[in-house]
XYZ file of C-alpha atoms in Angstrom:
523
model
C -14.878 -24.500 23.697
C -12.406 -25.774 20.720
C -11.563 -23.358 18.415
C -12.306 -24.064 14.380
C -9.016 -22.440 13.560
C -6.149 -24.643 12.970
C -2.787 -23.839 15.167
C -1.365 -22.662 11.530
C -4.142 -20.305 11.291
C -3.833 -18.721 14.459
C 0.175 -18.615 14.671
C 0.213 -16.658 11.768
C -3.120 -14.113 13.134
C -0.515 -13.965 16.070
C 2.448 -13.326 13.399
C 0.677 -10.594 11.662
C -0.420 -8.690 15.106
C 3.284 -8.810 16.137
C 3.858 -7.038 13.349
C 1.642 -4.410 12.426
C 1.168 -1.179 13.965
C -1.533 -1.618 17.094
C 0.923 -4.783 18.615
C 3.743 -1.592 19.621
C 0.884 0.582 20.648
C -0.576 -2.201 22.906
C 2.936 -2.636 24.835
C 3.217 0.935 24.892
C -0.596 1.150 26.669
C 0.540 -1.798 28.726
C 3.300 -0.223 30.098
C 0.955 2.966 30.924
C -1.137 1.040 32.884
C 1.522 -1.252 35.172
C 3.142 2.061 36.065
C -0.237 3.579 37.827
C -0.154 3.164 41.430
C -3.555 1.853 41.387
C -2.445 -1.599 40.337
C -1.754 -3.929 42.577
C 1.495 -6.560 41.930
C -0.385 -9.505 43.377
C -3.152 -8.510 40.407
C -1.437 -7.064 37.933
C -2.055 -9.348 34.729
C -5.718 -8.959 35.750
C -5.546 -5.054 36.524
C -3.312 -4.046 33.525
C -6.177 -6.224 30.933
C -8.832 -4.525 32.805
C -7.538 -0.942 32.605
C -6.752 -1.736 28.657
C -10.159 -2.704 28.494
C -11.651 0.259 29.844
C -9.561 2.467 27.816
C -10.391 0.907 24.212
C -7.580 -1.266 23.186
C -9.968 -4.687 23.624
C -11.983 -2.905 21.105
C -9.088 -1.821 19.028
C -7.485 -5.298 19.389
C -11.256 -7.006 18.627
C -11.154 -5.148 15.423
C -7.580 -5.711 14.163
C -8.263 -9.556 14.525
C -11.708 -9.171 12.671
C -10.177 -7.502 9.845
C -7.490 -10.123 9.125
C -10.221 -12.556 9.717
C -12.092 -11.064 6.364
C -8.797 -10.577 4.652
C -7.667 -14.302 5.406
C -10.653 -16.680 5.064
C -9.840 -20.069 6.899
C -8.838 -22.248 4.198
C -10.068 -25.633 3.869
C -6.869 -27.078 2.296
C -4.602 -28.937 4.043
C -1.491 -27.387 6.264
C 1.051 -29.383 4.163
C -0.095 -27.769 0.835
C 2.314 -25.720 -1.263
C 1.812 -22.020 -1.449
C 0.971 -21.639 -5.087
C -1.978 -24.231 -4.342
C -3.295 -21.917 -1.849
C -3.078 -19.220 -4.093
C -4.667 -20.989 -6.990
C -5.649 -25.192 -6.578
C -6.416 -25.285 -10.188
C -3.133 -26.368 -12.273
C -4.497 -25.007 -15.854
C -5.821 -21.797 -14.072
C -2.245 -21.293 -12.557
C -0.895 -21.548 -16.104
C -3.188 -19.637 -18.176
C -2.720 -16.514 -15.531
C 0.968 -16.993 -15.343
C 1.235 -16.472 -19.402
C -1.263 -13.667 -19.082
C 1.404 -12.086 -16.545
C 3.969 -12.779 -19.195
C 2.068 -10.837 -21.539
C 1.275 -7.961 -19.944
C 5.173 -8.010 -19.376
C 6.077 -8.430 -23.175
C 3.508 -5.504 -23.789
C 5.314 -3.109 -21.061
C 8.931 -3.785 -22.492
C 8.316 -3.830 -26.118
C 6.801 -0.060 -25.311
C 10.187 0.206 -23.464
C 12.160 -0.589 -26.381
C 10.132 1.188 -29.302
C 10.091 4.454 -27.433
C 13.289 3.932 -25.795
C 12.120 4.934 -22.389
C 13.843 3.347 -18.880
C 11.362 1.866 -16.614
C 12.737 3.889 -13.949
C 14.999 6.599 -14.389
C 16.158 8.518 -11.138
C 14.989 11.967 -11.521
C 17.215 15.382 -12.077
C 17.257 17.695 -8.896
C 15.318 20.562 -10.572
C 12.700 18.096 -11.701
C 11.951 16.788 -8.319
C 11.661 20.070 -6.789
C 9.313 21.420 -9.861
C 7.407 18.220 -9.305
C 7.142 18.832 -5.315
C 5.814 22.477 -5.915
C 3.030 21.500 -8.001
C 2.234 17.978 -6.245
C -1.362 19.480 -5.794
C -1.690 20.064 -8.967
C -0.092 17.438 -10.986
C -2.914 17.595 -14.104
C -1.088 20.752 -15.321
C 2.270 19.926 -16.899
C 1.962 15.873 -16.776
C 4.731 13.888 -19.044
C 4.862 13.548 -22.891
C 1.879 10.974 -23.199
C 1.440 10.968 -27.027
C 3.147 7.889 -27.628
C 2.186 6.045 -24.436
C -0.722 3.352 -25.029
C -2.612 1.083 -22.164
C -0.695 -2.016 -21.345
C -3.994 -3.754 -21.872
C -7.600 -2.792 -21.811
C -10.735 -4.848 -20.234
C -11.619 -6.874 -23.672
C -8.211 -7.777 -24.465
C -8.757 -9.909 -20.693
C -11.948 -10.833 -21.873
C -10.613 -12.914 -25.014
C -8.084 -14.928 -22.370
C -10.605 -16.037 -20.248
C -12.851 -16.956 -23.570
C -9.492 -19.336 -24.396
C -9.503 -20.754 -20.839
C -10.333 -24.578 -20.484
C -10.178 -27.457 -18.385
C -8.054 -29.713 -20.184
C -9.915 -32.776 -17.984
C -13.539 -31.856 -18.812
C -14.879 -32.777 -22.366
C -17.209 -29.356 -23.381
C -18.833 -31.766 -26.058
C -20.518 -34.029 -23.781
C -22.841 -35.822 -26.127
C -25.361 -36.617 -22.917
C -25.773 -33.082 -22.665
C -25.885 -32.767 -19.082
C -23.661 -29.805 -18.817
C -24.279 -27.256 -22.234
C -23.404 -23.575 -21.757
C -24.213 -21.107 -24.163
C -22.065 -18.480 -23.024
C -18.365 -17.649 -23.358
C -16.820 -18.641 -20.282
C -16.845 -22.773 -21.123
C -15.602 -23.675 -17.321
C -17.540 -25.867 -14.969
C -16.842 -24.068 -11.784
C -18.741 -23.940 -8.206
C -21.114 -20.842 -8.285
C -23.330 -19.714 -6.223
C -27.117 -20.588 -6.746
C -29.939 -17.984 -7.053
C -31.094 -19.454 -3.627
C -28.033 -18.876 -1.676
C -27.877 -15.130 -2.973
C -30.989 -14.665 -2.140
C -30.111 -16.153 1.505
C -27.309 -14.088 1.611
C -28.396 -10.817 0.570
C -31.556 -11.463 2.574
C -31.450 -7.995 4.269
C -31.913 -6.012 0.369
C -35.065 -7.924 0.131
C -37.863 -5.864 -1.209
C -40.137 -5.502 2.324
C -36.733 -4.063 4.362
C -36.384 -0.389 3.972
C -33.101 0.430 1.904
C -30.766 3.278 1.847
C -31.058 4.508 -1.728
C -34.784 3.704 -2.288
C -36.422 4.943 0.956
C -34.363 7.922 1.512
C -35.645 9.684 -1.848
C -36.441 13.383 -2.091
C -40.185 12.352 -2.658
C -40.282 10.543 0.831
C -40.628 12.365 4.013
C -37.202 12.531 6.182
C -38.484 11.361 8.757
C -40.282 8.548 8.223
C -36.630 6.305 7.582
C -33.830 8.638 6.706
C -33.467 10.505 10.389
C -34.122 7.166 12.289
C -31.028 5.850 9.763
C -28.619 8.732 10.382
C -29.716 8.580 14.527
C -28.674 4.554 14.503
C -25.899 5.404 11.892
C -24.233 7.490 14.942
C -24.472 4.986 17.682
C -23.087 2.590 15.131
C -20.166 4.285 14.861
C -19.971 5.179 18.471
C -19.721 1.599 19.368
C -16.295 1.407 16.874
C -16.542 -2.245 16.175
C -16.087 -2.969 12.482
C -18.929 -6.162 12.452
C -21.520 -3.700 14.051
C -20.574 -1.229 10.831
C -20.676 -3.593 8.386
C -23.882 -5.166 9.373
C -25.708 -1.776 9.437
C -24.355 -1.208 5.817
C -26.041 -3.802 4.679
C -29.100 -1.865 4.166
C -26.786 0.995 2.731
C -24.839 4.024 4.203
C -26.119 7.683 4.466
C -24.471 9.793 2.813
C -23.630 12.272 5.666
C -22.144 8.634 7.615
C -20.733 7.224 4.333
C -17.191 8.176 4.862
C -16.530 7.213 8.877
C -18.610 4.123 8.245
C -16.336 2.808 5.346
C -13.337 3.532 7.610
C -14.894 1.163 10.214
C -15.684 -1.425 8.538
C -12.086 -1.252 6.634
C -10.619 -0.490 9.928
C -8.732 2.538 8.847
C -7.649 5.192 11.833
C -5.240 7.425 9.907
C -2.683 8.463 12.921
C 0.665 10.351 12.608
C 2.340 7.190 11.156
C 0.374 6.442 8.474
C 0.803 10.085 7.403
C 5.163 9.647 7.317
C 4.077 6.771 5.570
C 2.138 8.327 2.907
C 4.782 11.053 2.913
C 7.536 8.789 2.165
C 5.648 7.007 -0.653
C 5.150 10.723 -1.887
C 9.135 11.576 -1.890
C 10.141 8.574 -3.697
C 7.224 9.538 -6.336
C 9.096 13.168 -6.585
C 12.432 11.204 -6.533
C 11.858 8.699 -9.526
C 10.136 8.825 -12.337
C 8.384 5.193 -13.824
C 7.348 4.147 -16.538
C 4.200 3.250 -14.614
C 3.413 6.651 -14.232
C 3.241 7.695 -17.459
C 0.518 4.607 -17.947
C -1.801 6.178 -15.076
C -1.409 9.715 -16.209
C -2.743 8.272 -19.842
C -5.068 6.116 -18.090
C -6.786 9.173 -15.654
C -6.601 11.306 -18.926
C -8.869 8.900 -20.946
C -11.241 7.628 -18.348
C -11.423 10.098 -15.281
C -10.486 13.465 -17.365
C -13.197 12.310 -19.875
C -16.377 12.010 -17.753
C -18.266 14.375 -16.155
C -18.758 13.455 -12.878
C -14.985 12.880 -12.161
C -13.234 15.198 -13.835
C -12.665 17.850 -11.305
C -10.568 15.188 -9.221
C -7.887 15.132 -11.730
C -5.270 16.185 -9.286
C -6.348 14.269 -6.369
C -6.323 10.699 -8.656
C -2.812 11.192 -9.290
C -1.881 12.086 -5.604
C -3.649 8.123 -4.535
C -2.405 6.610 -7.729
C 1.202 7.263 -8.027
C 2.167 6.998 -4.523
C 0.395 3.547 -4.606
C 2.817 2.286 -7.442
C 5.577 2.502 -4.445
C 3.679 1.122 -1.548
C 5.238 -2.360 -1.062
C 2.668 -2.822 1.324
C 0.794 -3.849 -1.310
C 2.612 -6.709 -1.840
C 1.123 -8.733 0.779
C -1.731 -9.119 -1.362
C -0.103 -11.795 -3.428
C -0.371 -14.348 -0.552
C -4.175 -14.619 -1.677
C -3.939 -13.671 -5.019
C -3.611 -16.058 -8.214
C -1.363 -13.518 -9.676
C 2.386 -12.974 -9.086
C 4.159 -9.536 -8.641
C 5.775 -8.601 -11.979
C 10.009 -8.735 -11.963
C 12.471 -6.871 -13.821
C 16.395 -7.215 -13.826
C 19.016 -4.526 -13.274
C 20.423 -3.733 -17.005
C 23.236 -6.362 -17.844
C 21.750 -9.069 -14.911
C 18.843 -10.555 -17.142
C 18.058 -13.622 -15.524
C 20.187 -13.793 -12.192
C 17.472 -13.772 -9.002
C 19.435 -12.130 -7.127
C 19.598 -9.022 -8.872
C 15.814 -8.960 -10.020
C 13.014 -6.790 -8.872
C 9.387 -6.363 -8.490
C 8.081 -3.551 -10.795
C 6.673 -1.601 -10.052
C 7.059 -1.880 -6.362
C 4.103 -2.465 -5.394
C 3.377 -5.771 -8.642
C 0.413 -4.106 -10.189
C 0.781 -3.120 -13.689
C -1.910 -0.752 -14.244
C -4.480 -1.233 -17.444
C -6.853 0.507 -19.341
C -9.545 1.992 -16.916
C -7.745 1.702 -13.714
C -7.893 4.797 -11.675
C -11.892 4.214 -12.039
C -11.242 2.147 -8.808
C -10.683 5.226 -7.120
C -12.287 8.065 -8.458
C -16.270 7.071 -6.449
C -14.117 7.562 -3.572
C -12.983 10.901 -4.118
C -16.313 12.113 -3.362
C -16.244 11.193 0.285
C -12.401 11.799 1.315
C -11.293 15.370 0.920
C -8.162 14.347 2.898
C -5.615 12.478 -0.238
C -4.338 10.822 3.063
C -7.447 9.294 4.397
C -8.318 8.440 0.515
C -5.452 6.397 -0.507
C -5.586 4.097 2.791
C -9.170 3.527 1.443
C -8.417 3.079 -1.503
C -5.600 0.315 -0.533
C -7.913 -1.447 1.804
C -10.302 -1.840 -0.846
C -8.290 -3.087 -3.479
C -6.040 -5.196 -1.740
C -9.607 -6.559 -0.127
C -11.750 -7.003 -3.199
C -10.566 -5.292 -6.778
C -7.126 -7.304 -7.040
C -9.760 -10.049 -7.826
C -11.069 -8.085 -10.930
C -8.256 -8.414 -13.172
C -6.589 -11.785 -12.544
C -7.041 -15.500 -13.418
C -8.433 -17.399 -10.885
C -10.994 -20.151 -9.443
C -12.006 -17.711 -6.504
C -16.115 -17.378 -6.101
C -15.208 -13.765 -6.085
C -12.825 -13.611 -9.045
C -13.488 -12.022 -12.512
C -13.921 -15.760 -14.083
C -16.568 -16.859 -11.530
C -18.700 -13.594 -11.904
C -18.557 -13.498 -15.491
C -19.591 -17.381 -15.315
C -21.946 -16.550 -12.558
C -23.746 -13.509 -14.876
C -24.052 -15.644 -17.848
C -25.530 -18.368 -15.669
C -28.290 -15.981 -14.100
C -28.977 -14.704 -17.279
C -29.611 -18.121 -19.022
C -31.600 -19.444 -16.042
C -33.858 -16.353 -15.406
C -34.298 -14.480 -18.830
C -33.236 -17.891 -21.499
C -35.229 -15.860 -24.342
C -32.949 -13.203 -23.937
C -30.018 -14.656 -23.556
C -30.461 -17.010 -26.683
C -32.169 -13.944 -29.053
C -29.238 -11.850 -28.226
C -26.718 -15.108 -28.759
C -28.454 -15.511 -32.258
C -27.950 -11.819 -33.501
C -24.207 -12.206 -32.593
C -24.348 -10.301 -29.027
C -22.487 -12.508 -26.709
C -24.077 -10.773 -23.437
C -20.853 -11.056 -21.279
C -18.636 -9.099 -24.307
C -20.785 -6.065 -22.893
C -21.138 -6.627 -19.164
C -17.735 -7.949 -18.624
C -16.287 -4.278 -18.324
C -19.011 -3.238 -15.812
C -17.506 -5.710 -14.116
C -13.915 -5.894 -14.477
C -14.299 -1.897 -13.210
C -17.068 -2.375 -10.464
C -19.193 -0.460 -12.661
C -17.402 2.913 -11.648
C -17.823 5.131 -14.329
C -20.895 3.450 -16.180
C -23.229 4.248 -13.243
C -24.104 7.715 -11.441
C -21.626 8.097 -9.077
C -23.774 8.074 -5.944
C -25.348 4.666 -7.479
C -21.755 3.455 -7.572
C -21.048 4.324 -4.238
C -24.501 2.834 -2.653
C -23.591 -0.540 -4.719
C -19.628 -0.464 -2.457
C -21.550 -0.376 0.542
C -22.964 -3.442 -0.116
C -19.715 -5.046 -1.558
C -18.180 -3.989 1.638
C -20.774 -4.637 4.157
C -21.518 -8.833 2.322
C -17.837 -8.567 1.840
C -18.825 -10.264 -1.460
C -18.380 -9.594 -5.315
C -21.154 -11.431 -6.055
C -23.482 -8.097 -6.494
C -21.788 -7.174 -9.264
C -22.689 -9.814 -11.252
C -26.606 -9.809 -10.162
C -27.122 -6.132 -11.012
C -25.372 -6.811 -14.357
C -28.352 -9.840 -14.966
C -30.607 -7.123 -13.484
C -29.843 -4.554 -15.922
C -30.725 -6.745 -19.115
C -33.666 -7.669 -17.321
C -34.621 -4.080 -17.767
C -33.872 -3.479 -20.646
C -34.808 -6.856 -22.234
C -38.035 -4.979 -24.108
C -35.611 -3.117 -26.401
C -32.641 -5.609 -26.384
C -35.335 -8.002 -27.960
C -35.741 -5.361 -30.958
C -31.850 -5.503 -31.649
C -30.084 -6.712 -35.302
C -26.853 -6.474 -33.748
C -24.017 -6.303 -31.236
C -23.902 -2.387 -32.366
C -27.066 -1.669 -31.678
C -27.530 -3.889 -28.363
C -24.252 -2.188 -27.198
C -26.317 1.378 -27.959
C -29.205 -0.133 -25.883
C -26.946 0.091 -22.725
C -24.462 2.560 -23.041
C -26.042 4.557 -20.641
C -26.779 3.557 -17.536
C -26.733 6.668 -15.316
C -30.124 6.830 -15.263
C -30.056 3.404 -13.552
C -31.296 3.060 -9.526
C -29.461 -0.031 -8.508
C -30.688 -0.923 -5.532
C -34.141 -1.135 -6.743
C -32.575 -3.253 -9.632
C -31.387 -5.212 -7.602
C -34.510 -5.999 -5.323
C -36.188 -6.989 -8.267
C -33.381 -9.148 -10.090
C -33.264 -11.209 -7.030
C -36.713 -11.294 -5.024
C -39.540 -10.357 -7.488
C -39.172 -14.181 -9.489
């Protein structure tokens, strides 16, 4: 049977296996297996692949593949195309994100300068060992932040990607075909209400949902134990596709945590730990400027709410070892944006002495470590966490907070919301348009933070299932639609962008699945 992959495509699957992790493990089960006097020379290839079958590397192997597979869509651009067309094919979008970038740069060194701070500075021996006693609880004694202010905050984004347009296409179209009422003026492909509804087939209202038919008021056994008793052979089988597909209806709670690992194919071992360890020496070794803008950062969103508070200590333990992880920057192979550089003092301007800051090219902004604290409620290990945390942003969140064409960027969901909402509720959309409410100004930093810190926490985590398990963004922007929707009786009674912004400041009431069941099926 031909294969749909292209030679390119699979020579660099075959690149990536030789060098991760489970490639040195296989040779090292390999070389188990010849040396058993059970195998035969004459059929050895055949008895070595049989006894790693039997002993769970096929499996292992199965799911390594599957994850780069969902990490590295097959792209439909030819093999001759540069690499910053495969990042991003749209010229204007390349531009507009690459003087964002600049920006956020100017912002971060002009802070430099007026508080005449390094943006690394190696630290003092009695500092790092001070820092290393108390790693557990770093919330105690953090730096001076008085004078230290977010690089840049979710509506300060919002106003670039108002700005943004295709210098080709004429927004004044006298025939009128194309007229959009919202902010983001950019004809781009989106995805129909049809196709969501296709693909999120399995949330429609007559299949029985984790979050709606697990409630206190309905008996246990009528869904929730038959969930939990599939939820363990799911996770006896350890294939990733098998997880994934069972999240789809949601995760319980009790499951939540091994499930998520499956599907993001995390199995912490010994290595990863050195590895973690390492990232948390050079934290105790140099201090960053960085650092200083996630301790501010957890202090003013995390330290501030009630549900996340308490894991103060445990953000800063995922969050500044992450700053180090170069890891990270393999991300940028997919991503519009390009890791941040800096130059060794006196060398402004010579490559070879530039280099990426921080270390692992994100530049952290206003609201941040929301990305991590949902998860803190279902790792207790920091270990396990921050590998969970770095699967999922290097997966999906990188794509909330750059400039790009991507279906499952922050420019196509904030199209594809203000689309939805003009289609399926046009007197709301225009009544709140005519008081001065722009509805995207208020959704957009639902979505820019995955709605992490605007919903319940356990609503938050029962809307990531589904992100992972459709590997798809696209929620996001439906439950945002679905949300005016239910609201819409007292968003019609509104003067103002003040008082429609009061209308839905709180949302941890909200049930989202539900929401969602009726945003998308109930029309």
């Amino acid at each position: 049977m031909e294969s749909h992959f292209s030679p390119g495509y699979v020579q660099n699957l075959l690149q990536s296996l030789k060098s991760s992790k489970i490639y040195t493990d296989l040779h090292n089960a390999a070389q188990t297996e010849v040396s058993k006097t059970s195998v035969r020379v004459s059929e050895l290839k055949k008895g070595v692949q049989s006894g790693l079958a039997a002993s769970g590397w096929e499996k292992k192997l199965r799911n390594e593949i599957y994850q780069y597979l969902l990490s590295h869509p097959v792209s439909s651009h030819p093999q001759a195309t540069p690499a910053e067309h495969l990042k991003e094919p749209l010229l204007y979008l390349r531009k507009a994100q690459q003087a964002w970038e600049k920006r956020i740069l100017k912002s971060l060194n002009s802070m430099c300068t007026e508080l005449n701070i390094p943006l690394a500075r190696k630290r003092p021996e009695k500092e790092q060992k001070e820092l290393a006693g108390r790693w557990t609880e770093l919330g105690i004694d953090g730096p001076d932040l008085t004078q230290i202010r977010p690089v840049y905050a979710p509506k300060d984004f919002l106003e670039v990607i108002m700005c943004l347009q295709n210098p080709n296409y004429n927004a004044g179209d006298s025939s009128g075909t194309y007229t959009l009422w919202g902010l983001v003026q950019l004809p781009l492909k989106l995805s129909s209400i049809n196709r969501l509804r296709l693909l999120y087939s399995d949330m429609a209202i007559n299949q029985c949902q984790t979050g709606v038919d697990d409630s206190s008021d309905i008996p246990a056994d009528m869904f929730d134990s038959d969930r939990v008793k599939l939820g363990k052979k799911v996770l006896q089988a350890e294939h990733s596709p098998i997880a994934q597909e069972y999240a789809k209806k949601g995760c319980p709670v009790s499951l939540r945590e091994d499930l998520w690992s499956q599907i993001l194919g995390i199995n912490v071992d010994e290595f990863d730990v050195l590895y973690y360890e390492q990232l948390k020496a050079n934290v105790i070794a140099h201090d960053l400027l960085v650092d200083s803008l996630l301790y501010k950062d957890v202090k003013l969103t995390a330290t501030n709410d009630d549900q996340y508070f308490v894991f103060e200590d445990f953000l800063y333990q995922i969050l500044l070892p992450f700053t180090r992880d170069t890891e990270v920057l393999s991300h940028f192979a997919r991503n519009s944006a390009s890791p941040p550089k800096s130059y060794i003092r006196g060398k402004l301007g010579d490559e070879n002495f530039s280099v990426v800051y921080p270390p692992n090219g994100v530049i952290p902004f206003h609201g941040f470590a929301m990305y991590v604290a949902p998860l803190c409620y279902l790792y207790k290990d920091p270990v396990k966490l921050y590998y969970a945390f770095r699967a999922i942003y290097t997966r999906f969140f990188f794509r909330l907070h750059s400039i790009s064409s991507h279906p499952q960027g922050i420019v196509c969901l904030s199209l594809l919301f203000e689309n939805l909402l003009q289609t399926h509720e046009a007197e709301l959309f225009f009544y709140l348009k005519s008081v001065g409410c722009q509805p995207l100004k208020i959704a957009f930093k639902w979505l820019v933070r995955a709605f992490s810190g605007y919903l319940s926490s356990d609503q938050v985590l029962l809307l990531w299932d589904r992100i992972l398990a459709y590997n798809s963004l696209e929620i996001l922007s439906v439950l945002a639609v679905s949300i005016f929707s239910f609201r819409k009786t007292n968003l019609l009674k509104v003067q103002s962008y003040n008082a429609a912004e009061a209308v839905l400041a709180d949302l941890t009431t909200l049930q989202v699945i539900p929401l969602i069941q009726l945003s998308l099926f109930s029309k």
